[in-house]
Amino acid sequence: MTNELPPRRPTSTRARSLSVTGAVVAVLAVGSLLIWHSQLGNLLDLNSAADKQPVVAGSGASGRTPPMETSATLPPTAAPTKPPKPKPTKKPSPGPTKPTKTTGPAYDEESDLGLTSKLRSRLRKATAAAKADGITISITSGRRSVAKQNALLKAAIVRYGSYREAIRWVLPPEKSAHVKGKAVDIGPRPAMAWLEKNGWRYGLCRRYDNEPWHFEALTSPGGRCPALQVSGAGPAEAG
Ligand SMILES: [Zn+2]
């Protein structure tokens, strides 16, 4: 018995294993046939399969599972969140806010409001003193926006024929003292002459030989103005 039992077990297990492997082989064979058949089918009508797949996948993914998952959590949250949603009336508001951002500075270029406090106070004192002498100092160009300075430079390039020649008269924004509020152009001619003669008393100096209208706070009141520069295109550009 003890000798017979061991051999029987292997036979039974062998039979089982054989039957199992046979079944597996059969399944694999059938499966491979099915796969091969489906592959043939895919090869034969790729177009129809391609057309069908998106529809089936889309309806199955979005239609079946999301509602099941969200339906449990949505009822409490979806109901309160739906009422506030119909407030898309805010869209018109971004429209008017954009123009306000792009609009230039609030000050007028022909006023002294955009100038630095030092230049503004000095110019006001000088203007009052000139008025006492019968001379009216008018601001033709004080602080300029970057956009305005760029526009002036473009116009100067057209007028003078080249960038190199244009920057003798109009500097790019990053180099212009006007954009920083540190320069002022004045007029008319008598006012230019008066300020060139008396500006030093208020710390105001003409800067460029080619621009008799351009003044900056280049010295302390009562001090000595530096020598004129040929133009703003020099090494110490600021005009
Ligand atoms: Zn100037």
Coordinates of C-alpha atoms and ligand atoms in Angstrom, one line a residue:
M1 CA 0.0 0.0 0.0
T2 CA 2.7 2.3 1.0
N3 CA 4.5 1.5 -2.3
E4 CA 1.4 1.7 -4.4
L5 CA 0.1 4.9 -3.1
P6 CA 3.0 7.1 -4.1
P7 CA 3.0 6.0 -7.8
R8 CA -0.8 6.6 -8.0
R9 CA -0.6 10.1 -6.8
P10 CA 1.9 11.2 -9.5
T11 CA -0.3 9.5 -12.1
S12 CA -3.3 11.4 -10.9
T13 CA -1.5 14.7 -10.7
R14 CA 0.1 14.0 -14.1
A15 CA -3.4 13.3 -15.5
R16 CA -4.7 16.5 -13.9
S17 CA -1.7 18.5 -15.1
L18 CA -2.1 17.0 -18.6
S19 CA -5.7 17.8 -18.6
V20 CA -5.0 21.3 -17.3
T21 CA -2.3 21.9 -19.8
G22 CA -4.5 20.5 -22.5
A23 CA -7.2 22.9 -21.6
V24 CA -4.8 25.8 -21.4
V25 CA -3.4 24.9 -24.8
A26 CA -6.9 24.6 -26.2
V27 CA -7.8 28.0 -24.7
L28 CA -4.6 29.5 -26.0
A29 CA -5.3 28.0 -29.4
V30 CA -8.8 29.3 -29.5
G31 CA -7.7 32.6 -28.1
S32 CA -5.0 32.9 -30.7
L33 CA -7.5 32.1 -33.4
L34 CA -9.8 34.7 -32.1
I35 CA -7.0 37.2 -31.8
W36 CA -5.8 36.4 -35.3
H37 CA -9.3 36.6 -36.5
S38 CA -9.9 40.0 -34.9
Q39 CA -6.6 41.2 -36.2
L40 CA -7.6 40.1 -39.7
G41 CA -10.9 41.9 -39.1
N42 CA -9.0 45.1 -38.1
L43 CA -6.7 44.8 -41.1
L44 CA -9.6 44.3 -43.4
D45 CA -11.7 47.2 -42.3
L46 CA -9.4 49.7 -40.5
N47 CA -11.6 52.6 -41.5
S48 CA -14.7 51.3 -40.0
A49 CA -12.8 50.4 -36.8
A50 CA -11.2 53.8 -36.6
D51 CA -14.6 55.4 -37.0
K52 CA -16.2 53.3 -34.4
Q53 CA -13.5 53.3 -31.7
P54 CA -13.7 57.0 -30.8
V55 CA -17.5 56.9 -30.5
V56 CA -17.5 53.8 -28.4
A57 CA -14.6 55.0 -26.1
G58 CA -16.1 58.4 -25.7
S59 CA -19.5 57.2 -24.8
G60 CA -18.2 54.5 -22.6
A61 CA -15.7 56.7 -20.7
S62 CA -17.7 59.8 -20.3
G63 CA -21.2 58.4 -20.2
R64 CA -20.9 55.5 -17.9
T65 CA -18.3 56.0 -15.2
P66 CA -18.3 59.7 -14.4
P67 CA -22.0 59.9 -13.6
M68 CA -21.7 56.9 -11.3
E69 CA -18.9 58.4 -9.3
T70 CA -20.0 62.0 -9.3
S71 CA -23.7 61.2 -8.8
A72 CA -22.9 60.2 -5.2
T73 CA -20.9 63.4 -4.4
L74 CA -22.6 65.9 -6.7
P75 CA -26.1 66.2 -5.2
P76 CA -24.9 68.0 -2.1
T77 CA -22.3 70.2 -4.0
A78 CA -23.9 70.5 -7.4
A79 CA -27.1 72.0 -6.2
P80 CA -25.6 74.9 -4.4
T81 CA -22.9 75.6 -7.0
K82 CA -25.3 75.7 -9.9
P83 CA -27.1 79.0 -8.9
P84 CA -23.9 81.1 -8.7
K85 CA -22.7 79.8 -12.1
P86 CA -25.2 82.0 -14.2
K87 CA -23.1 85.1 -13.2
P88 CA -21.1 85.3 -16.5
T89 CA -22.2 88.9 -16.7
K90 CA -18.7 89.9 -15.4
K91 CA -17.3 89.4 -18.8
P92 CA -18.1 92.9 -20.1
S93 CA -16.1 94.4 -17.2
P94 CA -12.6 93.2 -18.4
G95 CA -13.3 95.1 -21.6
P96 CA -13.3 98.6 -20.0
T97 CA -10.5 97.8 -17.6
K98 CA -8.0 97.1 -20.5
P99 CA -8.3 100.6 -22.0
T100 CA -7.7 102.2 -18.7
K101 CA -4.4 100.2 -18.3
T102 CA -3.2 101.2 -21.7
T103 CA -4.0 104.8 -21.3
G104 CA -0.9 106.9 -20.7
P105 CA 0.1 108.8 -17.6
A106 CA -2.5 111.1 -16.0
Y107 CA -0.3 114.2 -16.3
D108 CA -0.1 116.3 -19.4
E109 CA 3.2 116.4 -21.3
E110 CA 3.0 120.2 -21.4
S111 CA 2.6 120.4 -17.6
D112 CA 5.2 120.1 -14.9
L113 CA 3.3 117.5 -13.0
G114 CA 5.3 114.6 -14.4
L115 CA 8.7 116.2 -13.6
T116 CA 10.7 115.2 -10.6
S117 CA 9.9 117.3 -7.5
K118 CA 13.4 118.9 -7.7
L119 CA 13.1 119.9 -11.4
R120 CA 9.5 121.1 -10.9
S121 CA 10.1 123.3 -7.9
R122 CA 13.2 124.9 -9.6
L123 CA 11.3 125.5 -12.8
R124 CA 8.4 127.1 -11.0
K125 CA 10.8 129.5 -9.2
A126 CA 12.5 130.3 -12.4
T127 CA 9.2 130.8 -14.2
A128 CA 8.1 133.3 -11.5
A129 CA 11.4 135.2 -11.8
A130 CA 11.1 135.3 -15.6
K131 CA 7.6 136.6 -15.4
A132 CA 8.8 139.4 -13.3
D133 CA 11.2 140.2 -16.1
G134 CA 8.3 140.1 -18.6
I135 CA 9.2 136.7 -20.0
T136 CA 6.8 133.9 -20.2
I137 CA 8.3 130.4 -19.9
S138 CA 6.0 127.7 -21.5
I139 CA 6.6 124.0 -21.2
T140 CA 6.6 122.4 -24.7
S141 CA 7.6 118.9 -23.5
G142 CA 8.1 117.7 -19.9
R143 CA 7.8 114.1 -18.9
R144 CA 7.1 111.7 -21.7
S145 CA 5.7 108.2 -21.7
V146 CA 7.8 105.4 -23.2
A147 CA 5.3 105.1 -26.0
K148 CA 5.5 108.8 -26.8
Q149 CA 9.3 108.7 -26.8
N150 CA 9.3 105.7 -29.1
A151 CA 6.8 107.6 -31.4
L152 CA 9.1 110.6 -31.4
L153 CA 12.1 108.5 -32.2
K154 CA 10.3 106.8 -35.1
A155 CA 9.3 110.1 -36.5
A156 CA 12.9 111.4 -36.1
I157 CA 14.3 108.4 -38.0
V158 CA 11.9 109.1 -40.9
R159 CA 12.8 112.8 -40.8
Y160 CA 16.6 112.5 -40.5
G161 CA 16.9 109.3 -42.6
S162 CA 18.7 107.1 -40.1
Y163 CA 18.7 106.0 -36.5
R164 CA 22.2 107.3 -35.9
E165 CA 21.2 110.8 -37.1
A166 CA 17.8 110.6 -35.3
I167 CA 19.3 110.0 -31.8
R168 CA 21.1 113.3 -32.0
W169 CA 17.7 114.8 -31.5
V170 CA 15.5 112.1 -29.9
L171 CA 17.0 109.5 -27.6
P172 CA 15.5 106.0 -27.1
P173 CA 13.2 105.8 -24.1
E174 CA 15.8 104.0 -21.9
K175 CA 18.2 106.9 -22.4
S176 CA 15.9 109.8 -22.4
A177 CA 15.8 112.1 -19.3
H178 CA 12.3 113.2 -20.4
V179 CA 10.9 109.7 -19.7
K180 CA 12.4 109.9 -16.2
G181 CA 10.9 113.3 -15.6
K182 CA 14.4 114.8 -15.3
A183 CA 14.3 117.1 -18.4
V184 CA 12.0 119.8 -19.7
D185 CA 11.8 121.6 -23.1
I186 CA 10.6 125.2 -23.0
G187 CA 9.6 128.0 -25.3
P188 CA 9.4 130.4 -26.9
R189 CA 12.8 131.7 -28.0
P190 CA 13.0 134.6 -25.5
A191 CA 12.2 132.2 -22.7
M192 CA 15.0 129.9 -23.8
A193 CA 17.5 132.8 -23.8
W194 CA 16.3 134.0 -20.4
L195 CA 16.6 130.5 -18.8
E196 CA 20.0 129.9 -20.4
K197 CA 21.3 133.2 -18.9
N198 CA 19.6 132.9 -15.5
G199 CA 18.9 129.2 -15.0
W200 CA 22.0 128.6 -12.9
R201 CA 20.5 130.7 -10.1
Y202 CA 17.8 127.9 -9.8
G203 CA 20.1 125.0 -10.6
L204 CA 18.7 124.7 -14.2
C205 CA 21.1 124.3 -17.1
R206 CA 20.8 124.0 -20.8
R207 CA 22.5 120.7 -21.7
Y208 CA 22.9 120.3 -25.4
D209 CA 24.4 122.6 -28.0
N210 CA 21.9 121.6 -30.6
E211 CA 18.8 122.0 -28.3
P212 CA 18.5 125.5 -26.8
W213 CA 15.1 124.5 -25.4
H214 CA 16.2 121.5 -23.3
F215 CA 17.0 122.1 -19.6
E216 CA 17.8 119.8 -16.7
A217 CA 18.6 120.3 -13.0
L218 CA 22.4 119.8 -13.6
T219 CA 23.8 121.9 -10.8
S220 CA 22.8 123.2 -7.3
P221 CA 21.0 126.5 -7.2
G222 CA 23.6 129.3 -7.6
G223 CA 26.1 126.7 -8.8
R224 CA 27.9 126.5 -12.1
C225 CA 26.4 124.7 -15.1
P226 CA 28.5 122.1 -16.9
A227 CA 29.8 122.7 -20.4
L228 CA 27.3 122.1 -23.2
Q229 CA 27.3 118.7 -24.9
V230 CA 27.2 118.5 -28.6
S231 CA 24.0 116.4 -28.6
G232 CA 22.2 113.6 -26.9
A233 CA 24.1 111.1 -29.0
G234 CA 27.3 111.6 -27.0
P235 CA 28.6 109.3 -24.3
A236 CA 26.6 111.0 -21.5
E237 CA 23.3 110.6 -23.3
A238 CA 20.2 111.9 -21.5
G239 CA 18.3 114.2 -23.8
Ligands
ZN1 ZN 14.4 117.8 -24.4

